[in-house]
Coordinates of C-alpha atoms in Angstrom, one line a residue:
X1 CA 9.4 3.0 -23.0
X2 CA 12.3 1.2 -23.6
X3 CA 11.9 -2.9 -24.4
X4 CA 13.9 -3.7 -21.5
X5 CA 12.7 -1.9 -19.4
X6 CA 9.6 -3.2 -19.5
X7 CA 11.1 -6.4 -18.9
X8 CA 12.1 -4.7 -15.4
X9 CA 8.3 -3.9 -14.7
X10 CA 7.0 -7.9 -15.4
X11 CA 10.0 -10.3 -15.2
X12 CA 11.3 -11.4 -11.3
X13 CA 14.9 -10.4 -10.4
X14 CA 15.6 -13.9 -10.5
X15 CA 15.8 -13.9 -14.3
X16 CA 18.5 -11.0 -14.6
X17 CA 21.1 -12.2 -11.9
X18 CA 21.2 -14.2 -9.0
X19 CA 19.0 -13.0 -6.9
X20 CA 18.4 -12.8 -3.7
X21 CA 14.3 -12.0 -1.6
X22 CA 15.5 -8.8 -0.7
X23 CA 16.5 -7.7 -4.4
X24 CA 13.7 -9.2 -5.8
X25 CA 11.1 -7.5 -3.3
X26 CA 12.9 -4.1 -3.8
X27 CA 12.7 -4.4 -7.4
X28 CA 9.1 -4.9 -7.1
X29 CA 8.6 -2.2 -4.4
X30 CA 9.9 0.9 -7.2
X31 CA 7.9 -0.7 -10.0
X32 CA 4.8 -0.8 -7.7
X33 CA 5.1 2.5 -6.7
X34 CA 5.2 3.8 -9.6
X35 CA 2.0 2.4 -10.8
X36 CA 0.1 4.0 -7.9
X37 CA -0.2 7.2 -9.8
X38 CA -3.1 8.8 -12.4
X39 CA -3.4 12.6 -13.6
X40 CA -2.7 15.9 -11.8
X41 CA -3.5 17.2 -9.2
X42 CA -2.5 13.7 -7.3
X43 CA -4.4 11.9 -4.7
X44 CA -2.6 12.3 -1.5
X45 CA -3.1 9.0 0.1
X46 CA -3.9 6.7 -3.6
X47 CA -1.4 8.0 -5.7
X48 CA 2.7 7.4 -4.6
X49 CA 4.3 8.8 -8.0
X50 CA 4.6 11.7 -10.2
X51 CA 5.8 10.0 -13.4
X52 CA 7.2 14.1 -14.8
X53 CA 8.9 14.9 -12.1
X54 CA 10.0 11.0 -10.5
X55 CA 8.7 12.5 -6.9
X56 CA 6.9 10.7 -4.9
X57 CA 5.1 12.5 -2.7
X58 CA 6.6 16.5 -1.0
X59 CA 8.6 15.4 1.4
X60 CA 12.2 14.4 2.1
X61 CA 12.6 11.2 4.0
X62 CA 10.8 8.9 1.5
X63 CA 11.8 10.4 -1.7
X64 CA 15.4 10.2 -0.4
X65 CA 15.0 6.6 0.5
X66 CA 13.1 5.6 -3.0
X67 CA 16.2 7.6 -5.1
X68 CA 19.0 5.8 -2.8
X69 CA 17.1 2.8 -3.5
X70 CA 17.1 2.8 -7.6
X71 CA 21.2 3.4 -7.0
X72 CA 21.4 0.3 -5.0
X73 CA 19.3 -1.9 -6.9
X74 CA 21.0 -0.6 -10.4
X75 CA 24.7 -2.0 -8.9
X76 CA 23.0 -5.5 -7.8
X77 CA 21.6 -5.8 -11.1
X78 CA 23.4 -8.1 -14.3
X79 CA 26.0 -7.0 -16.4
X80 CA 24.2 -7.7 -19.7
X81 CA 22.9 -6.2 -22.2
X82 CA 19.0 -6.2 -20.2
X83 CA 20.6 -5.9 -16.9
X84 CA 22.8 -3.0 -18.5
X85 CA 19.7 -1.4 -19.7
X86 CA 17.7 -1.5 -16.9
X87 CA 20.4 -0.4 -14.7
X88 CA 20.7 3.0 -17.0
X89 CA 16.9 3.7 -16.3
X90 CA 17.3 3.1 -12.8
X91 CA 20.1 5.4 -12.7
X92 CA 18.0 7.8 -14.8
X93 CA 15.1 7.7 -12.5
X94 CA 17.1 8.3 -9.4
X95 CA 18.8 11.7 -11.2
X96 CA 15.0 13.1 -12.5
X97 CA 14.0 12.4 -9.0
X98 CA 17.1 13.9 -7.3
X99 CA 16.6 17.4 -9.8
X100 CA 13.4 17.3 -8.7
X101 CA 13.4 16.7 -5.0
X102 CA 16.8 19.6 -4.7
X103 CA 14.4 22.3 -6.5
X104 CA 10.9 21.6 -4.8
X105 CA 13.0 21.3 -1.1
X106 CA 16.2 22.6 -0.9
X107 CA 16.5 25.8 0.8
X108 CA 19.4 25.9 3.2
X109 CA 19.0 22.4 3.7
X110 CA 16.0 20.3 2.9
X111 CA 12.8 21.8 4.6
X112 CA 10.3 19.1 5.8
X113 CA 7.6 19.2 3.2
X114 CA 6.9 21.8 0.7
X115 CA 3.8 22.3 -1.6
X116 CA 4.6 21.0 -5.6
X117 CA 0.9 21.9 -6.9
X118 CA 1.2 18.0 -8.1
X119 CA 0.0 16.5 -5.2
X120 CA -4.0 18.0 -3.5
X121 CA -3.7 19.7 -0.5
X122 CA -4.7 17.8 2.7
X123 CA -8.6 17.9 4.0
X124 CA -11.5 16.4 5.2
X125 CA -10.9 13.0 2.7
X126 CA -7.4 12.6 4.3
X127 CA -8.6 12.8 7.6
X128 CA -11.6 9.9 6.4
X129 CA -8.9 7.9 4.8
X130 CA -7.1 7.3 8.5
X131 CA -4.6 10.1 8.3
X132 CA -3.8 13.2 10.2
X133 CA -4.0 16.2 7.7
X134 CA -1.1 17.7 9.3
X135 CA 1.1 15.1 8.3
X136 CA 0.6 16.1 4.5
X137 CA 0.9 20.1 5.7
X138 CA 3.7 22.2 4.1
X139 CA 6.1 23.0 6.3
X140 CA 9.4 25.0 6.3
X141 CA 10.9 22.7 9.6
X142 CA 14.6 21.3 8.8
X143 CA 14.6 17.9 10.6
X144 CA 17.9 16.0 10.5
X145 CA 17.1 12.5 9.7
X146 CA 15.4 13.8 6.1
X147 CA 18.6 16.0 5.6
X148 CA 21.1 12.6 6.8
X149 CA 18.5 10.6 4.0
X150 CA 19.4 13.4 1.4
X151 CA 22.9 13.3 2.0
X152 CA 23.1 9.4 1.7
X153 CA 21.3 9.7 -1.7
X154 CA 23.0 12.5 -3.3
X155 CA 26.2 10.9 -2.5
X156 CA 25.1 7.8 -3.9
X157 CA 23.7 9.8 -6.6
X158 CA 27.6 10.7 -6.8
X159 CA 26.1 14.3 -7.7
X160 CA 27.5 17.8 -7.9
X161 CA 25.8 19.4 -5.5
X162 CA 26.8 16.7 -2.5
X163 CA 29.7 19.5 -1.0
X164 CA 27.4 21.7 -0.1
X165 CA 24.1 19.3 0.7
X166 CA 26.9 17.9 3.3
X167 CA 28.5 21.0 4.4
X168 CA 25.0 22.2 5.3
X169 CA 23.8 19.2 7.0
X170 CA 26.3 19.6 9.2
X171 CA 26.6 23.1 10.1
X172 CA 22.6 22.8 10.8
X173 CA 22.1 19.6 12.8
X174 CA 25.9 19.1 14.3
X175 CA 26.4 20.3 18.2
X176 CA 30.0 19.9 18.3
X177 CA 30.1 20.7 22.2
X178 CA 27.7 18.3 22.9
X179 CA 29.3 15.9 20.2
X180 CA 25.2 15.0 19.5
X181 CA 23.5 16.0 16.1
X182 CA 19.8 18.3 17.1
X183 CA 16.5 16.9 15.6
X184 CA 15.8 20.4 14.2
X185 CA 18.2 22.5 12.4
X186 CA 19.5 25.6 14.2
X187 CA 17.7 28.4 14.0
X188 CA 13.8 26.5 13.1
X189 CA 11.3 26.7 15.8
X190 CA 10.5 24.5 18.8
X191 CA 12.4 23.1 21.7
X192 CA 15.9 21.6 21.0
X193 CA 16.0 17.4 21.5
X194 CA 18.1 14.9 20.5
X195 CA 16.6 11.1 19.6
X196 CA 19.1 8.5 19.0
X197 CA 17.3 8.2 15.1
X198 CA 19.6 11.5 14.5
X199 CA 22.9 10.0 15.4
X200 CA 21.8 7.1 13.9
X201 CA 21.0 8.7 10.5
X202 CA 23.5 11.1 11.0
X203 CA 26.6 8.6 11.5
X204 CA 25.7 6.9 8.1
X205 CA 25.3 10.1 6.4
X206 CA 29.1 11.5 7.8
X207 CA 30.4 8.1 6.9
X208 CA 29.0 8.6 3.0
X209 CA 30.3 12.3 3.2
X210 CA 34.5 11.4 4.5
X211 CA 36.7 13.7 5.4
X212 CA 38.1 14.9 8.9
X213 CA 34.7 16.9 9.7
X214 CA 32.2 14.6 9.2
X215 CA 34.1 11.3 10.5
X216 CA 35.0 13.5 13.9
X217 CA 30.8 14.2 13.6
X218 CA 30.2 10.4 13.0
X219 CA 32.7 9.3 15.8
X220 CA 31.3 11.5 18.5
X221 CA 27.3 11.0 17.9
X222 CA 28.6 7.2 18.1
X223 CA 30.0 7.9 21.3
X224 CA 26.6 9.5 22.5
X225 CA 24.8 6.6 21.4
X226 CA 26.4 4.4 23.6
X227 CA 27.4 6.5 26.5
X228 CA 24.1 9.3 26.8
X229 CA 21.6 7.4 25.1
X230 CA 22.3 4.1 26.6
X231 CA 23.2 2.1 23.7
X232 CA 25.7 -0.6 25.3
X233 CA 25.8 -3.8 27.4
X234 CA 23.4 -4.1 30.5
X235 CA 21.5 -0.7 29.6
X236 CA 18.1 0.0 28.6
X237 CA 18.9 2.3 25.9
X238 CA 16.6 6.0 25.4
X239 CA 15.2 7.3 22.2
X240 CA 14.8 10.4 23.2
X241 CA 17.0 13.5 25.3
X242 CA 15.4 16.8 26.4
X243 CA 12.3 18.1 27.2
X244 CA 9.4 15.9 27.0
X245 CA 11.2 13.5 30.0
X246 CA 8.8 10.6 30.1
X247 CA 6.4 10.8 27.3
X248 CA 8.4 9.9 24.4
X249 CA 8.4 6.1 24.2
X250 CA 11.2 3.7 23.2
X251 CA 10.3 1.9 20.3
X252 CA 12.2 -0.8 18.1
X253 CA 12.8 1.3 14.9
X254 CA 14.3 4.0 16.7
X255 CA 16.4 1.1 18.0
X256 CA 17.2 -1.0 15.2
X257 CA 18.4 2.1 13.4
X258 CA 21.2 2.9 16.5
X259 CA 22.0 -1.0 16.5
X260 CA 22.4 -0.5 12.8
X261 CA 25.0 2.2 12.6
X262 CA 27.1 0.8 15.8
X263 CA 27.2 -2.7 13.8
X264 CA 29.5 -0.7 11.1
X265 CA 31.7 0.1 14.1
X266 CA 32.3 -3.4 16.0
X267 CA 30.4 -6.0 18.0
X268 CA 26.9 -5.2 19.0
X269 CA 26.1 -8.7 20.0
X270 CA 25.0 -7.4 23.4
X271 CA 22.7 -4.8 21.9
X272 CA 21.3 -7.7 19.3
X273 CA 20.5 -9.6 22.3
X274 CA 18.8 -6.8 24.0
X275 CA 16.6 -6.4 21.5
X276 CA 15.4 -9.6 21.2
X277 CA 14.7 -10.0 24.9
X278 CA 12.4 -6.6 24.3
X279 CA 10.7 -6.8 21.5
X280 CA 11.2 -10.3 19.6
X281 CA 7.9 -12.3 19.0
X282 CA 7.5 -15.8 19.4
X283 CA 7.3 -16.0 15.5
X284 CA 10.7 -13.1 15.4
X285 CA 9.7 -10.1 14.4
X286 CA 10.2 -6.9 16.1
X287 CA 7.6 -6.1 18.0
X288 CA 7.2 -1.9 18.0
X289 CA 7.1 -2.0 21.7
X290 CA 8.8 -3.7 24.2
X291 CA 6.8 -6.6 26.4
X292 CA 6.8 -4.0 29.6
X293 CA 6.2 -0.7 27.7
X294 CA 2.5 -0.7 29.0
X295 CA -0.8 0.8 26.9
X296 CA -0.2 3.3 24.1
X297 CA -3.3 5.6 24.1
X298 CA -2.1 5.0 19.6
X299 CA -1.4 1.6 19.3
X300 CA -2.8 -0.1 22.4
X301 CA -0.9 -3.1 23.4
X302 CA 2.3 -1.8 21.3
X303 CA 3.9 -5.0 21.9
X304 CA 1.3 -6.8 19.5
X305 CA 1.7 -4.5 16.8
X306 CA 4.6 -5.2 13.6
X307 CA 5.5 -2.5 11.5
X308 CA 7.3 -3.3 8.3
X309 CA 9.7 -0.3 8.0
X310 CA 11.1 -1.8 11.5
X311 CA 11.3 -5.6 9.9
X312 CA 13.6 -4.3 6.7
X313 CA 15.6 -2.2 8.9
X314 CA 16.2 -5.0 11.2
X315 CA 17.2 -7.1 8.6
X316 CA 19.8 -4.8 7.1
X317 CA 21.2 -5.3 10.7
X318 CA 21.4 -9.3 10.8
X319 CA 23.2 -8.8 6.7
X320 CA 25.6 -6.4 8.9
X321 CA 26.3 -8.3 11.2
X322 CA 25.8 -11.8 9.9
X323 CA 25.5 -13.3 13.1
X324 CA 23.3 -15.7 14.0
X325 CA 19.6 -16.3 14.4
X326 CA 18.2 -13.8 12.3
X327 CA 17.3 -16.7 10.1
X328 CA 13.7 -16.9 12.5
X329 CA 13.2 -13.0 12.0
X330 CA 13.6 -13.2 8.1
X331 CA 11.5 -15.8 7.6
X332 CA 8.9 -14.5 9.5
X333 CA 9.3 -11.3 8.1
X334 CA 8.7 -13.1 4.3
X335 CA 5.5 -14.6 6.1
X336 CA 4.4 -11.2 7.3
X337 CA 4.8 -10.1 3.9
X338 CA 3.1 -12.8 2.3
X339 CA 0.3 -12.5 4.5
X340 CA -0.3 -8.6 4.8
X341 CA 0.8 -7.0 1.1
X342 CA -1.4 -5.6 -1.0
X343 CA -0.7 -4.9 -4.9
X344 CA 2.9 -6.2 -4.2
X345 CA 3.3 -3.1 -1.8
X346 CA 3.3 -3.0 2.1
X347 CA 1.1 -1.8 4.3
X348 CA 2.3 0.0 7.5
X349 CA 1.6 -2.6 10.2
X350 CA -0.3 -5.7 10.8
X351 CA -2.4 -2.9 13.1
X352 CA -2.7 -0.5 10.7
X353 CA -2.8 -2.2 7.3
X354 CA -2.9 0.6 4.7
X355 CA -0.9 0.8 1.9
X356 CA 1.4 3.9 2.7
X357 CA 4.3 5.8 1.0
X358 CA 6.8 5.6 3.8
X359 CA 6.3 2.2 4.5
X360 CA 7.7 0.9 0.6
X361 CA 10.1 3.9 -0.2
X362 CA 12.3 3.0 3.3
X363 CA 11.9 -0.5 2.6
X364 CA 12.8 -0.6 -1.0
X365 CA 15.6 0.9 0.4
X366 CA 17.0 -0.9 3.6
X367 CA 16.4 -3.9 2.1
X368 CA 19.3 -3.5 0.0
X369 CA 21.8 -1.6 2.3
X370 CA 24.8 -3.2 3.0
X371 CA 27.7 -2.4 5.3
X372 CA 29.6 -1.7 2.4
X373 CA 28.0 1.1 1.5
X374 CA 29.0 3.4 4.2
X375 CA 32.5 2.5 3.9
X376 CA 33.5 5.2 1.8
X377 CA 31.9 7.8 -0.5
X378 CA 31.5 6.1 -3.6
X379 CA 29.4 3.3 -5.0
X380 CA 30.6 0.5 -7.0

């Protein structure tokens, strides 16, 4: 391994550039991943990384959100010669994982989860380790927030195969009569539904993608946002559209991400106030449920419970908008972390405190996301 490199894996951010929490704590997120590995076949719940192939873990969402994350933490970092170095092995990372990721998934679009022989298969251990086996299953489902992930990574990844990632994506998830994108790709099993993390996803993935089709995509699922899901001033937005009326319930990630994706469009004070009258604690994080959702039969009093992929989105959204009082939620959101890490890794909630992959690849990755970003398809 390189010299500087390992200077990457021990040495704070703060030494290379100017740093900032958020670059510093997604530096550390990828390097601590990466040690959560050991020797084939992989643990599913104890090992995060395959150091061959740069996956971590068979599924979509997260390895999208851990390569995106490498591209964005190799532009923040310095312009000499370490910063240069390590910047080329973050680079170099995110392409081995990207090769990897398009052959294990990609099959007329990115299917949900697909067996690698790297990782064990799911059984009785998962199920003791707090897990639902079918969460680790194989399966051949197209869902359209991993496919939006893919498309903001590969774009980022500025690699060849983005035309027809993006054409895909959109001929799979986009409704154009409905102007909404589906949860599942046309053509996979199951009832059609639209949540409001779809358009969410979708609208940053069409922004990353340009072009008349996919900004006419973006500028219509923003429209459903606001005007069939709810999103604007003096509404209590949904999650959810379809079948399943009254059982899906609204929850602040599904939220933050909408809020996100309108803050690239305009003022979404309104909506930033909403949300803090719904789910804010007295300390400022985002609560997962709001104060009058009732009992989950899952979580129990959901309005107790913090998750942390909820805390990073929401503080992409106060960098987007950089309005005020998101200084209580990010400093409670450094306490939280502080007080609930483990091995310089998150765990998923302060109700559910195991050290997971989703909860550090989506991290590692909105804590860097800027508005910037998704204002064109390139990355400098």
């Amino acid at each position: 391994m390189h010299r500087c490199v390992l200077i990457y894996l021990l040495t704070p951010a703060v030494s290379l550039v100017p740093s900032t929490w958020e670059l510093d704590r997604s530096l550390r997120l990828l390097s601590n991943v990466k040690r959560k590995t050991s020797g084939r076949p992989l643990d599913l719940l104890e090992d995060l990384y395959d150091r061959e192939s740069g996956l971590t873990g068979e599924g979509v969402w997260h390895n999208a959100h851990f390569g995106a994350a490498h591209l964005l933490a190799a532009r923040r970092i310095g312009t000499g010669p370490v910063g240069k170095a390590i910047a080329a092995e973050l680079r170099s990372s995110a392409k081995r994982l990207g090769d990897s990721l398009y052959d294990l998934n990609y099959d007329d679009g990115f299917r949900l989860r697909t067996a690698s022989g790297i990782w064990k298969r799911p059984d009785a251990a998962v199920e003791s380790g707090g897990e639902r086996p079918g969460f680790y299953e194989p399966s051949r489902d197209r869902r359209c927030v991993s496919n939006a992930a893919a498309v903001i990574f590969y774009s980022l990844l500025d690699d060849d195969r983005i035309g027809e990632i993006g054409e895909t994506f959109l001929d799979l998830f986009y409704d154009e009569k409905l102007g909404r994108f589906r949860r599942g790709a046309v053509g996979d099993n199951g009832p059609e539904y639209w949540r409001s993390v779809d358009q969410a996803m979708a609208i940053l993935a069409c922004r990353r993608l340009g072009g008349d089709r996919a900004a006419a995509a973006a500028a219509a699922a923003a429209t459903a946002l606001r005007n069939d899901f709810g999103y604007r001033s003096g509404e209590r937005p949904l999650n959810h559209l379809g079948p399943f009326p009254g059982t899906r319930r609204r929850n602040s990630w599904h939220d933050s991400f909408a809020v996100y994706a309108l803050a690239l469009d305009g003022d979404v004070g309104d909506l930033v106030d909403m949300m803090r009258a719904d789910y804010a604690s007295e300390d400022g994080l985002l609560a997962h449920q709001a104060r009058d959702a009732g009992t989950s039969p899952y979580l129990g009093d959901g309005s107790a419970v913090h998750f942390s992929c909820t805390q990073a989105v929401w503080g992409a959204v106060g960098r987007a908008t950089r309005g005020e009082g998101f200084e209580a939620h990010d400093a409670a959101w450094r306490r939280f972390d502080a007080a609930t890490s483990r091995d310089g890794l998150f765990v998923v909630a302060d109700a559910y405190p195991n050290v997971r992959l989703w909860c550090n690849a989506e991290p590692a990755f909105w804590l860097l996301a800027e508005p910037d970003i998704f204002a064109s398809n390139s990355l400098s």
